[in-house]
Short mmCIF file of C-alpha atoms and ligand atoms in Angstrom, two decimals:
data_model
loop_
_atom_site.label_atom_id
_atom_site.label_comp_id
_atom_site.label_asym_id
_atom_site.label_seq_id
_atom_site.Cartn_x
_atom_site.Cartn_y
_atom_site.Cartn_z
CA MET A 908 -2.08 33.25 9.08
CA LEU A 909 -4.96 32.88 10.89
CA VAL A 910 -6.75 35.85 9.53
CA LEU A 911 -5.99 34.22 6.08
CA LEU A 912 -7.31 31.00 7.04
CA THR A 913 -10.48 32.17 8.09
CA ALA A 914 -11.28 33.98 5.25
CA TYR A 915 -10.03 31.03 3.11
CA GLY A 916 -12.75 28.71 5.15
CA LEU A 917 -15.60 31.18 4.74
CA LEU A 918 -15.16 31.40 1.25
CA GLN A 919 -15.26 27.53 1.38
CA LEU A 920 -18.40 27.39 2.98
CA ALA A 921 -19.92 29.96 1.17
CA ALA A 922 -19.37 28.49 -2.31
CA SER A 923 -19.92 24.76 -1.09
CA SER A 924 -23.35 24.83 -3.23
CA VAL A 925 -21.97 26.18 -6.30
CA LEU A 926 -21.22 23.82 -9.23
CA PRO A 927 -18.60 24.46 -10.48
CA GLN A 928 -16.78 26.32 -7.59
CA TYR A 929 -15.29 29.74 -8.37
CA ARG A 930 -12.88 30.61 -5.87
CA LYS A 931 -10.87 33.74 -5.83
CA TRP A 932 -7.44 33.16 -5.66
CA PRO A 933 -4.62 35.06 -4.51
CA ALA A 934 -1.93 36.99 -6.93
CA MET A 935 0.90 34.96 -8.35
CA SER A 936 3.45 36.96 -6.04
CA THR A 937 1.79 35.37 -2.87
CA TYR A 938 2.51 31.91 -4.42
CA LYS A 939 5.96 33.12 -5.54
CA LYS A 940 6.85 34.11 -2.06
CA ASP A 941 5.27 31.25 -0.44
CA ILE A 942 7.16 28.81 -2.85
CA ASP A 943 10.65 30.98 -2.05
CA ASN A 944 9.88 29.93 1.47
CA HIS A 945 10.15 26.61 0.76
CA THR A 946 13.74 26.85 -0.48
CA SER A 947 15.14 25.18 2.52
CA VAL A 948 12.95 22.51 3.63
CA ALA A 949 13.14 21.66 -0.09
CA ASP A 950 17.12 21.44 0.29
CA ASN A 951 16.91 19.29 3.39
CA ILE A 952 14.79 16.83 1.69
CA ILE A 953 17.14 16.72 -1.25
CA ASP A 954 19.95 16.06 0.97
CA TYR A 955 18.47 13.40 3.13
CA ILE A 956 17.56 11.58 -0.04
CA LEU A 957 20.71 12.18 -2.06
CA ALA A 958 23.53 12.32 0.71
CA GLY A 959 21.75 11.17 3.65
CA PRO A 960 20.11 8.04 5.21
CA ALA A 961 17.52 7.80 2.40
CA LYS A 962 20.03 7.15 -0.25
CA GLY A 963 19.61 4.01 -2.14
CA GLU A 964 16.76 3.11 -0.22
CA VAL A 965 13.89 3.31 -2.76
CA TYR A 966 16.00 1.07 -5.28
CA ARG A 967 16.37 -1.49 -1.85
CA ARG A 968 12.97 -1.32 -1.07
CA LEU A 969 11.88 -2.00 -4.82
CA ALA A 970 14.17 -4.81 -5.48
CA ARG A 971 13.25 -6.61 -1.90
CA MET A 972 9.23 -6.41 -3.15
CA THR A 973 9.70 -7.39 -6.51
CA ASP A 974 12.50 -10.03 -5.85
CA LYS A 975 9.90 -11.24 -3.51
CA PHE A 976 6.95 -11.62 -5.44
CA GLY A 977 8.11 -11.19 -9.04
CA PRO A 978 5.12 -10.17 -11.71
CA ARG A 979 2.03 -9.06 -10.23
CA LEU A 980 -1.01 -9.88 -12.48
CA CYS A 981 -4.24 -8.94 -11.87
CA GLY A 982 -6.39 -11.07 -10.31
CA THR A 983 -3.66 -13.33 -8.86
CA GLU A 984 -3.21 -14.26 -5.49
CA THR A 985 0.56 -12.87 -5.62
CA LEU A 986 -0.79 -9.36 -6.37
CA GLU A 987 -3.01 -9.83 -3.34
CA ASP A 988 0.20 -11.07 -1.50
CA ALA A 989 2.23 -7.83 -2.71
CA ILE A 990 -0.80 -5.52 -1.73
CA ASN A 991 -1.04 -7.13 1.78
CA TYR A 992 2.95 -6.80 1.81
CA MET A 993 2.89 -2.91 1.26
CA VAL A 994 0.00 -2.60 3.97
CA ASP A 995 2.50 -3.98 6.35
CA GLU A 996 5.71 -1.89 4.86
CA PHE A 997 3.43 1.30 5.16
CA THR A 998 2.13 0.52 8.69
CA GLN A 999 5.79 0.06 10.00
CA ASP A 1000 7.25 2.78 8.30
CA GLY A 1001 4.70 5.00 10.29
CA LEU A 1002 2.83 6.22 7.58
CA GLU A 1003 -0.83 7.24 8.94
CA ASN A 1004 -4.50 5.60 8.16
CA VAL A 1005 -2.60 3.03 6.14
CA ARG A 1006 -6.16 0.99 4.85
CA LYS A 1007 -7.30 -0.95 1.68
CA GLU A 1008 -9.96 0.18 -0.73
CA ALA A 1009 -11.47 -2.79 -2.67
CA VAL A 1010 -11.85 -2.77 -6.14
CA THR A 1011 -13.47 -5.48 -8.49
CA VAL A 1012 -11.03 -6.56 -10.90
CA PRO A 1013 -11.02 -8.99 -13.95
CA HIS A 1014 -9.08 -12.32 -13.74
CA TRP A 1015 -7.56 -12.89 -16.80
CA VAL A 1016 -5.22 -16.15 -17.26
CA ARG A 1017 -2.54 -16.73 -20.07
CA GLY A 1018 -2.00 -20.48 -19.79
CA ASN A 1019 0.36 -22.22 -22.29
CA GLU A 1020 0.74 -20.62 -25.72
CA LYS A 1021 2.92 -20.84 -28.44
CA ALA A 1022 3.30 -19.86 -32.40
CA GLN A 1023 5.16 -21.58 -35.36
CA LEU A 1024 5.69 -20.66 -38.88
CA ILE A 1025 4.81 -23.90 -40.88
CA SER A 1026 5.75 -22.50 -44.40
CA PRO A 1027 7.55 -21.20 -46.43
CA ARG A 1028 10.00 -22.57 -43.66
CA SER A 1029 9.68 -23.97 -40.20
CA LYS A 1030 10.48 -21.52 -37.20
CA ASP A 1031 9.40 -20.93 -33.75
CA ILE A 1032 7.73 -17.68 -33.30
CA ALA A 1033 7.90 -15.68 -30.01
CA LEU A 1034 4.70 -14.78 -28.65
CA LEU A 1035 2.73 -12.99 -25.68
CA GLY A 1036 -1.26 -13.69 -25.97
CA LEU A 1037 -2.79 -10.46 -25.27
CA GLY A 1038 -4.85 -9.60 -22.06
CA LYS A 1039 -8.25 -10.45 -22.10
CA SER A 1040 -7.93 -12.66 -25.36
CA ILE A 1041 -9.74 -15.69 -25.71
CA ALA A 1042 -7.98 -19.17 -26.48
CA THR A 1043 -7.86 -21.02 -29.89
CA PRO A 1044 -9.34 -24.36 -29.93
CA LYS A 1045 -7.79 -27.20 -28.40
CA GLU A 1046 -6.30 -28.21 -31.53
CA GLY A 1047 -4.92 -24.59 -32.27
CA ILE A 1048 -5.36 -22.72 -35.43
CA THR A 1049 -3.49 -23.47 -38.56
CA ALA A 1050 -3.80 -20.85 -41.25
CA GLU A 1051 -2.80 -18.79 -43.98
CA ALA A 1052 -1.45 -15.39 -43.12
CA LEU A 1053 -2.12 -12.01 -44.16
CA VAL A 1054 0.05 -9.47 -43.47
CA VAL A 1055 -0.58 -5.69 -43.55
CA ARG A 1056 1.20 -2.52 -42.69
CA SER A 1057 -1.94 -0.92 -41.29
CA PHE A 1058 -5.59 -1.00 -40.79
CA ASP A 1059 -6.28 0.89 -44.11
CA GLU A 1060 -4.44 -1.65 -45.87
CA LEU A 1061 -6.48 -4.27 -43.76
CA HIS A 1062 -9.52 -2.57 -45.40
CA ALA A 1063 -8.29 -2.59 -48.66
CA ARG A 1064 -7.58 -6.15 -48.82
CA ALA A 1065 -10.66 -7.16 -46.84
CA GLY A 1066 -11.44 -9.81 -49.50
CA GLU A 1067 -8.25 -11.63 -48.59
CA ALA A 1068 -8.68 -11.79 -45.05
CA LYS A 1069 -11.42 -14.41 -44.47
CA GLY A 1070 -10.22 -17.80 -42.97
CA LYS A 1071 -6.47 -16.14 -42.22
CA ILE A 1072 -4.57 -15.30 -39.60
CA VAL A 1073 -4.20 -11.15 -39.76
CA VAL A 1074 -0.24 -10.15 -39.05
CA TYR A 1075 0.00 -6.70 -38.48
CA ASN A 1076 3.76 -4.88 -39.07
CA GLN A 1077 2.80 -1.50 -38.57
CA VAL A 1078 5.75 0.86 -38.31
CA TRP A 1079 6.65 2.42 -34.94
CA GLU A 1080 5.55 6.14 -34.99
CA SER A 1081 4.93 6.41 -31.28
CA TYR A 1082 3.26 4.20 -28.64
CA GLY A 1083 -0.32 5.57 -29.16
CA GLN A 1084 -0.25 4.58 -32.73
CA SER A 1085 0.92 1.47 -32.27
CA VAL A 1086 -0.95 0.32 -29.22
CA GLN A 1087 -4.15 0.88 -31.47
CA TYR A 1088 -3.00 -2.21 -33.11
CA ARG A 1089 -2.99 -4.31 -29.92
CA SER A 1090 -6.11 -3.02 -28.78
CA ALA A 1091 -8.35 -3.10 -31.92
CA GLY A 1092 -6.36 -5.42 -34.14
CA ALA A 1093 -8.09 -8.38 -33.10
CA ARG A 1094 -11.52 -6.88 -33.68
CA GLU A 1095 -10.83 -5.22 -36.90
CA ALA A 1096 -9.14 -8.59 -37.90
CA ALA A 1097 -12.42 -10.81 -36.92
CA LYS A 1098 -14.78 -7.73 -39.02
CA VAL A 1099 -13.15 -8.88 -42.02
CA GLY A 1100 -13.52 -12.57 -41.12
CA ALA A 1101 -9.86 -13.74 -39.98
CA VAL A 1102 -9.56 -16.60 -37.31
CA ALA A 1103 -6.86 -14.98 -35.20
CA ALA A 1104 -4.74 -11.93 -35.16
CA LEU A 1105 -0.80 -11.15 -34.51
CA VAL A 1106 0.24 -8.02 -33.84
CA ARG A 1107 3.87 -6.55 -33.86
CA SER A 1108 4.93 -5.37 -30.54
CA ALA A 1109 4.56 -1.66 -29.52
CA ALA A 1110 8.38 -1.53 -29.14
CA SER A 1111 10.43 1.20 -29.80
CA LEU A 1112 13.56 -1.06 -30.09
CA SER A 1113 13.75 -4.86 -29.69
CA ILE A 1114 15.77 -7.67 -29.21
CA TYR A 1115 13.39 -10.35 -29.80
CA SER A 1116 10.94 -9.94 -27.06
CA PRO A 1117 7.48 -9.77 -27.50
CA HIS A 1118 5.58 -6.98 -25.54
CA THR A 1119 1.95 -7.61 -24.31
CA GLY A 1120 -0.95 -5.56 -23.13
CA THR A 1121 -4.57 -5.98 -23.49
CA LEU A 1122 -7.17 -6.10 -26.74
CA SER A 1123 -10.72 -5.17 -26.67
CA TYR A 1124 -13.59 -6.66 -28.01
CA GLN A 1125 -16.77 -5.36 -29.61
CA ASN A 1126 -20.25 -6.61 -28.86
CA GLY A 1127 -21.56 -8.26 -31.87
CA ILE A 1128 -18.17 -9.23 -33.73
CA PRO A 1129 -17.03 -12.54 -33.17
CA LYS A 1130 -14.18 -12.74 -30.30
CA ILE A 1131 -10.80 -14.04 -32.04
CA PRO A 1132 -7.41 -14.61 -30.47
CA GLY A 1133 -4.85 -12.06 -30.33
CA ALA A 1134 -1.13 -12.13 -29.35
CA CYS A 1135 2.04 -10.13 -29.86
CA ILE A 1136 4.99 -11.00 -31.62
CA THR A 1137 8.38 -9.57 -32.08
CA VAL A 1138 9.19 -6.56 -34.02
CA GLU A 1139 12.06 -9.07 -35.79
CA ASP A 1140 9.38 -11.52 -36.76
CA ALA A 1141 6.52 -9.13 -38.25
CA GLU A 1142 9.47 -7.88 -40.42
CA LEU A 1143 10.31 -11.42 -41.22
CA LEU A 1144 6.48 -12.15 -42.24
CA TRP A 1145 6.16 -8.83 -43.92
CA ARG A 1146 9.29 -9.37 -46.35
CA MET A 1147 8.13 -12.97 -47.16
CA SER A 1148 4.69 -12.03 -47.98
CA GLN A 1149 6.10 -8.85 -49.90
CA ARG A 1150 7.90 -11.72 -52.12
CA GLY A 1151 4.66 -13.11 -52.59
CA GLU A 1152 5.46 -16.33 -50.76
CA ASN A 1153 2.72 -17.95 -49.01
CA ILE A 1154 2.73 -17.79 -45.46
CA THR A 1155 1.39 -20.94 -43.00
CA ILE A 1156 1.31 -20.22 -39.24
CA TYR A 1157 0.36 -22.50 -36.15
CA LEU A 1158 -1.24 -20.67 -33.01
CA TYR A 1159 -2.13 -22.24 -29.98
CA MET A 1160 -3.31 -20.39 -26.71
CA GLU A 1161 -5.12 -21.48 -23.71
CA ALA A 1162 -5.84 -17.79 -22.41
CA GLU A 1163 -9.27 -17.56 -20.42
CA THR A 1164 -11.01 -15.22 -18.25
CA LEU A 1165 -12.01 -16.48 -14.98
CA PRO A 1166 -14.79 -14.89 -12.82
CA ASP A 1167 -13.96 -11.31 -11.18
CA VAL A 1168 -12.01 -11.44 -8.02
CA VAL A 1169 -11.81 -8.43 -5.25
CA SER A 1170 -8.35 -6.63 -5.07
CA TYR A 1171 -7.42 -3.14 -3.24
CA ASN A 1172 -6.09 -0.02 -3.72
CA VAL A 1173 -3.55 0.65 -0.96
CA ILE A 1174 -3.50 4.20 0.82
CA GLY A 1175 -1.28 5.70 3.30
CA GLU A 1176 -1.01 9.31 4.39
CA ILE A 1177 0.84 11.78 6.39
CA LYS A 1178 -2.16 14.17 7.78
CA GLY A 1179 -2.14 17.61 7.09
CA ASN A 1180 -1.44 20.20 10.36
CA LEU A 1181 -3.67 22.76 9.15
CA PHE A 1182 -6.04 21.72 6.60
CA PRO A 1183 -6.55 17.77 6.91
CA ASP A 1184 -9.43 17.64 4.73
CA GLU A 1185 -6.87 18.98 1.49
CA VAL A 1186 -5.31 16.30 -0.11
CA VAL A 1187 -2.06 15.90 -2.36
CA LEU A 1188 -2.15 12.68 -3.82
CA VAL A 1189 1.04 10.80 -5.17
CA SER A 1190 0.79 7.45 -6.82
CA GLY A 1191 1.94 4.58 -9.08
CA HIS A 1192 0.22 1.11 -10.11
CA LEU A 1193 1.31 -1.72 -7.84
CA ASP A 1194 -0.08 -4.62 -10.59
CA SER A 1195 2.10 -5.34 -13.35
CA TRP A 1196 1.84 -7.78 -16.54
CA ASP A 1197 2.71 -11.40 -15.75
CA VAL A 1198 6.17 -11.49 -17.20
CA GLY A 1199 9.68 -9.79 -15.93
CA GLN A 1200 9.22 -8.31 -12.46
CA GLY A 1201 7.17 -5.26 -13.17
CA ALA A 1202 9.64 -3.23 -11.48
CA MET A 1203 9.66 -0.36 -14.19
CA ASP A 1204 6.02 -0.46 -15.11
CA ASP A 1205 5.20 0.52 -12.40
CA GLY A 1206 7.24 -0.48 -9.43
CA GLY A 1207 9.62 2.40 -9.92
CA GLY A 1208 6.93 4.64 -10.09
CA ALA A 1209 4.59 2.96 -7.26
CA PHE A 1210 7.93 3.31 -4.90
CA ILE A 1211 8.96 6.88 -5.37
CA SER A 1212 5.44 7.61 -4.58
CA TRP A 1213 5.63 5.77 -1.21
CA GLU A 1214 9.51 7.10 -0.71
CA ALA A 1215 8.41 10.55 -1.05
CA LEU A 1216 5.79 10.13 1.93
CA SER A 1217 8.16 7.84 3.67
CA VAL A 1218 11.22 10.59 3.27
CA ILE A 1219 8.87 13.77 4.46
CA HIS A 1220 7.82 11.53 7.72
CA HIS A 1221 11.49 10.41 8.53
CA LEU A 1222 12.32 14.21 8.68
CA GLY A 1223 9.68 15.28 10.93
CA LEU A 1224 7.95 17.17 8.30
CA ARG A 1225 4.43 17.92 8.60
CA PRO A 1226 2.56 20.12 5.70
CA LYS A 1227 -0.28 22.01 6.14
CA ARG A 1228 -2.65 19.65 3.98
CA THR A 1229 -2.67 15.82 3.73
CA LEU A 1230 -0.24 13.84 1.84
CA GLN A 1231 -1.73 10.90 0.47
CA VAL A 1232 0.39 8.04 -1.57
CA VAL A 1233 -2.17 5.54 -3.59
CA LEU A 1234 -0.55 2.03 -5.05
CA TRP A 1235 -3.23 1.83 -7.78
CA THR A 1236 -4.34 -2.26 -8.47
CA CYS A 1237 -5.26 -3.30 -12.05
CA GLU A 1238 -4.00 -0.58 -14.23
CA GLU A 1239 -2.75 -3.10 -16.55
CA LEU A 1240 -6.28 -4.69 -17.43
CA GLY A 1241 -7.80 -1.33 -17.90
CA LEU A 1242 -7.18 0.89 -14.93
CA TYR A 1243 -9.48 -0.42 -12.45
CA GLY A 1244 -7.94 0.88 -9.24
CA GLY A 1245 -7.98 4.76 -10.53
CA ILE A 1246 -11.68 4.66 -11.71
CA GLU A 1247 -13.06 3.16 -8.60
CA TYR A 1248 -11.18 5.51 -6.62
CA PHE A 1249 -12.77 8.25 -8.73
CA GLU A 1250 -16.06 6.95 -8.56
CA LYS A 1251 -15.86 6.82 -4.65
CA HIS A 1252 -13.84 9.93 -4.20
CA GLN A 1253 -14.87 12.43 -6.89
CA LYS A 1254 -17.37 14.06 -4.25
CA GLU A 1255 -14.24 15.78 -2.70
CA ALA A 1256 -12.49 17.06 -5.81
CA GLN A 1257 -12.94 20.45 -3.90
CA ASN A 1258 -10.42 19.34 -1.50
CA MET A 1259 -8.35 17.31 -4.03
CA ASN A 1260 -5.34 19.95 -4.60
CA ILE A 1261 -3.31 17.95 -7.16
CA VAL A 1262 -3.28 14.56 -8.37
CA MET A 1263 -0.11 13.14 -9.28
CA GLU A 1264 1.15 9.95 -11.01
CA SER A 1265 4.50 8.22 -12.06
CA ASP A 1266 4.04 5.25 -14.69
CA MET A 1267 6.22 6.14 -17.31
CA GLY A 1268 9.46 4.88 -15.58
CA THR A 1269 12.26 6.38 -12.91
CA PHE A 1270 14.69 7.23 -15.60
CA THR A 1271 16.59 10.67 -15.18
CA PRO A 1272 14.19 13.39 -14.29
CA GLN A 1273 13.90 16.23 -16.30
CA GLY A 1274 10.84 18.25 -14.29
CA LEU A 1275 7.33 17.43 -14.80
CA GLN A 1276 4.64 17.69 -16.76
CA PHE A 1277 0.98 19.35 -15.45
CA THR A 1278 -2.63 19.77 -16.76
CA GLY A 1279 -4.47 22.34 -15.02
CA SER A 1280 -5.21 26.11 -15.43
CA ASP A 1281 -2.35 28.60 -16.88
CA GLU A 1282 -2.26 30.37 -13.45
CA ALA A 1283 -1.50 26.76 -12.12
CA MET A 1284 0.88 26.04 -14.64
CA LYS A 1285 2.81 29.29 -13.79
CA ILE A 1286 3.12 28.47 -10.20
CA ILE A 1287 4.23 24.82 -11.17
CA GLN A 1288 6.97 26.02 -13.36
CA TYR A 1289 8.14 28.44 -10.70
CA LEU A 1290 8.23 25.76 -8.39
CA ALA A 1291 10.54 23.63 -10.74
CA SER A 1292 12.68 26.49 -11.08
CA THR A 1293 12.97 27.22 -8.01
CA LEU A 1294 12.85 24.15 -5.78
CA LEU A 1295 13.82 21.63 -8.46
CA LYS A 1296 16.80 23.66 -9.79
CA ARG A 1297 19.67 21.48 -8.13
CA LEU A 1298 18.01 18.45 -9.52
CA ASN A 1299 18.36 19.75 -13.04
CA ALA A 1300 14.66 19.05 -13.11
CA THR A 1301 13.33 22.03 -13.98
CA ASP A 1302 11.25 21.83 -17.29
CA VAL A 1303 7.35 21.64 -17.02
CA ASP A 1304 5.29 20.77 -20.07
CA ASP A 1305 2.01 20.66 -20.80
CA GLY A 1306 -0.19 17.84 -20.30
CA ALA A 1307 0.49 15.42 -17.34
CA ASP A 1308 0.81 11.81 -18.28
CA LEU A 1309 -2.09 10.63 -15.79
CA SER A 1310 -2.81 7.13 -16.04
CA ASP A 1311 -5.01 5.88 -13.02
CA VAL A 1312 -6.09 9.59 -12.24
CA ASN A 1313 -6.72 10.71 -15.68
CA GLN A 1314 -10.35 11.45 -14.92
CA TRP A 1315 -9.83 14.45 -12.26
CA PRO A 1316 -8.89 17.16 -14.61
CA SER A 1317 -12.30 16.65 -16.36
CA ILE A 1318 -13.92 18.05 -13.01
CA GLY A 1319 -10.95 20.62 -12.72
CA VAL A 1320 -8.55 18.90 -10.35
CA PRO A 1321 -5.08 19.74 -11.55
CA GLY A 1322 -2.67 16.82 -12.48
CA GLY A 1323 1.04 16.03 -12.54
CA SER A 1324 3.44 13.64 -13.65
CA ILE A 1325 7.08 13.15 -13.66
CA LYS A 1326 9.28 14.32 -16.79
CA VAL A 1327 12.06 11.62 -17.04
CA GLU A 1328 14.32 10.71 -20.26
CA ASN A 1329 12.23 7.93 -20.91
CA SER A 1330 13.82 7.13 -24.47
CA GLU A 1331 14.19 3.63 -23.06
CA TYR A 1332 10.75 2.83 -21.55
CA PHE A 1333 9.61 1.17 -24.77
CA TYR A 1334 12.58 -1.10 -24.64
CA PHE A 1335 11.31 -2.76 -21.64
CA HIS A 1336 7.55 -1.87 -21.39
CA HIS A 1337 5.35 -5.29 -21.01
CA THR A 1338 8.30 -7.63 -21.50
CA ASN A 1339 10.13 -10.08 -19.80
CA GLY A 1340 13.11 -7.54 -19.92
CA ASP A 1341 10.87 -5.29 -17.41
CA THR A 1342 13.15 -6.32 -14.32
CA MET A 1343 15.71 -4.48 -11.57
CA THR A 1344 18.16 -4.52 -14.08
CA VAL A 1345 16.17 -1.25 -15.59
CA GLN A 1346 16.60 0.47 -12.29
CA ASN A 1347 19.34 2.73 -11.50
CA PRO A 1348 19.76 3.09 -7.81
CA ASP A 1349 21.25 6.94 -8.02
CA VAL A 1350 18.44 7.72 -10.77
CA MET A 1351 15.66 6.43 -8.58
CA ASP A 1352 17.00 8.80 -5.92
CA LEU A 1353 16.65 11.76 -8.08
CA CYS A 1354 13.31 10.94 -9.15
CA THR A 1355 11.98 10.37 -5.47
CA ALA A 1356 13.82 13.88 -4.41
CA VAL A 1357 11.75 15.77 -7.47
CA TRP A 1358 8.79 13.73 -6.49
CA ALA A 1359 8.91 14.53 -2.75
CA VAL A 1360 9.84 18.14 -3.09
CA THR A 1361 6.77 18.83 -5.66
CA ALA A 1362 4.36 16.90 -3.45
CA TYR A 1363 5.52 18.58 0.02
CA ALA A 1364 5.88 22.08 -1.40
CA LEU A 1365 2.15 21.65 -2.66
CA ALA A 1366 0.75 20.28 0.41
CA ASP A 1367 2.52 23.12 2.51
CA MET A 1368 1.70 26.09 0.39
CA GLU A 1369 -0.76 28.56 2.22
CA TYR A 1370 -3.09 28.05 -1.21
CA MET A 1371 -4.10 25.04 -3.00
CA LEU A 1372 -3.42 24.98 -6.87
CA PRO A 1373 -5.79 27.85 -8.71
CA ALA A 1374 -8.53 25.88 -10.27
CA ASN A 1375 -12.35 25.65 -10.65
CA ARG A 1376 -12.77 22.27 -9.02
CA THR A 1377 -16.47 20.69 -9.44
CA VAL A 1378 -18.76 20.52 -6.46
CA THR A 1379 -20.64 17.13 -6.80
CA VAL A 1380 -23.80 17.84 -5.35
CA ASN A 1381 -25.85 14.79 -4.58
C1 NAG B 2082 7.57 32.35 5.04
O1 NAG B 2082 8.76 31.96 6.44
C2 NAG B 2082 8.31 32.82 7.28
C3 NAG B 2082 9.16 32.21 8.43
O2 NAG B 2082 9.22 30.88 8.56
C4 NAG B 2082 7.02 32.93 7.68
O3 NAG B 2082 7.23 34.05 9.04
C5 NAG B 2082 6.25 33.49 6.84
O4 NAG B 2082 4.73 33.52 7.16
C6 NAG B 2082 6.49 32.75 5.67
N1 NAG B 2082 5.59 33.06 4.42
C7 NAG B 2082 4.73 32.66 3.75
C8 NAG B 2082 4.17 33.45 2.34
O5 NAG B 2082 4.81 31.52 3.89
C1 NAG B 2083 0.33 -19.25 -53.10
O1 NAG B 2083 -0.79 -19.95 -52.77
C2 NAG B 2083 -1.75 -19.57 -54.13
C3 NAG B 2083 -3.02 -19.99 -53.95
O2 NAG B 2083 -3.11 -21.36 -53.11
C4 NAG B 2083 -0.91 -19.95 -55.60
O3 NAG B 2083 -1.69 -19.83 -56.41
C5 NAG B 2083 0.19 -19.08 -55.31
O4 NAG B 2083 0.98 -19.92 -56.76
C6 NAG B 2083 1.14 -19.51 -54.08
N1 NAG B 2083 2.15 -19.05 -54.51
C7 NAG B 2083 3.51 -19.15 -53.97
C8 NAG B 2083 4.64 -18.48 -54.33
O5 NAG B 2083 3.63 -20.50 -53.96
C1 NAG B 2084 23.46 19.22 -12.94
O1 NAG B 2084 23.73 19.74 -13.92
C2 NAG B 2084 25.50 20.29 -13.87
C3 NAG B 2084 25.62 20.66 -14.97
O2 NAG B 2084 25.44 19.60 -15.85
C4 NAG B 2084 25.95 18.89 -13.09
O3 NAG B 2084 27.22 19.43 -12.67
C5 NAG B 2084 25.10 18.64 -11.62
O4 NAG B 2084 25.81 17.16 -11.52
C6 NAG B 2084 23.74 18.30 -12.10
N1 NAG B 2084 23.37 17.78 -10.72
C7 NAG B 2084 22.26 16.40 -10.99
C8 NAG B 2084 21.70 16.36 -9.57
O5 NAG B 2084 22.19 15.58 -11.63
C1 NAG B 2085 -12.48 29.72 -13.32
O1 NAG B 2085 -13.60 29.71 -14.10
C2 NAG B 2085 -13.92 31.05 -14.46
C3 NAG B 2085 -15.20 31.37 -15.57
O2 NAG B 2085 -15.27 30.24 -16.32
C4 NAG B 2085 -12.74 31.69 -15.13
O3 NAG B 2085 -12.97 33.41 -15.22
C5 NAG B 2085 -11.55 31.45 -14.41
O4 NAG B 2085 -10.34 32.06 -14.93
C6 NAG B 2085 -11.47 29.92 -14.14
N1 NAG B 2085 -10.39 30.05 -13.06
C7 NAG B 2085 -9.00 28.85 -13.17
C8 NAG B 2085 -8.22 28.70 -12.22
O5 NAG B 2085 -9.09 28.35 -14.08
ZN1 ZN B 2086 2.03 1.42 -16.10
#
């Protein structure tokens, strides 16, 4: 071990000014033996969570936090109170180097809002204004609707859009496809002279709830208000328009953007006992939308990340390299916490073994998702097939879901996320339905176990994952 350590250290020293750094990595068999060697500690971690002192704890902790604070929108005092609460929790739990790192974030306020169908009949339209949207004039906007299924249809019918409220009734194909209408719907409508945009919620199933999100405006294009409406109302308006009925809608929104404020990422660690500068990062975001409780998005991801370190600490384990938990601030308004952390820490890329985030819900875990070299992929596959077998979480998909840590692979740092049975995620996402009721204590325990075993093994193995991590030379 000592010989290995020395060779490793020298290699690191010699290569410290190379950009990017090409390091010689050991053979696959070395990694495999090392993973095999972690079978019994993985079992101890799993037992401690599924049948030991930590059973149900992650759910109880998350319920205490989300019941106490409710939703935690970026820019609010409530989010800052929740951040300080987490600092206290990390500290009392015995994590090391507990600290906050400042991040300048936007402060958007929803205010009152409402929408009504005026003709062909009178009806309230449930809505949620989109983050960063402007308000309507004080008297609201009353206008005819132009209902379209796509941007292509909007462009084809551009001549009809002037002075109208554009309603997008895009079909749900995937989140990525639907979300384009949420982010770009208002500015595309403004380009053809519309006065507001109402967007069908990005939802895979709806029980008449609007799903919020952010929009983005474009310089040089007029800003018009944007909001999400339910799938049901979008389809109603579409059917009416297909019958040639003239639709008139009243829209009122008070949304405003106040000056930026300072918020914080919360960090806690278990310092490595052999390579303390090398880091395995696990994370989720603490902020949420201003509806529901932010229990699923992303309370669950944030809390399995904390719980993973908590369990390792309470088992008296200390891996070779440092385990770091980060609770991001202001993901929802545009990944502000993750971007600031990357700016500040990218020069440490050489020591970043892997960045991990859970932000797709804590549903039944199926394995991991991974972004990295082919060699590293094989190691992760072996790790899952060996150490996560008991958890039935042996799948490894190519392509991690890395919201707040998505920039790290661009400088060679591998990324990981937890693969879950997330078919229900977009029922609740960004709605008033995102509450503790979505969470199941046993399933959250399984997620914690996947997360803790993966993070611990990667932090405790002799070698980092093979990758060409970029060294930033200042
Ligand atoms: C595996 O574990 C044994 C006993 O703890 C230890 O002596 C050995 O060095 C370990 N091997 C590796 C590759 O970590
Ligand atoms: C809708 O409005 C247009 C123009 O205002 C009018 O020509 C048309 O007859 C109306 N259609 C219906 C179904 O009322
Ligand atoms: C894994 O799957 C087996 C077979 O379906 C089942 O008996 C076992 O309970 C599952 N384990 C977990 C942790 O879900
Ligand atoms: C690192 O880059 C070198 C040179 O392009 C390549 O041969 C090697 O496979 C890369 N290693 C990893 C782990 O990606
Ligand atoms: Zn999220």
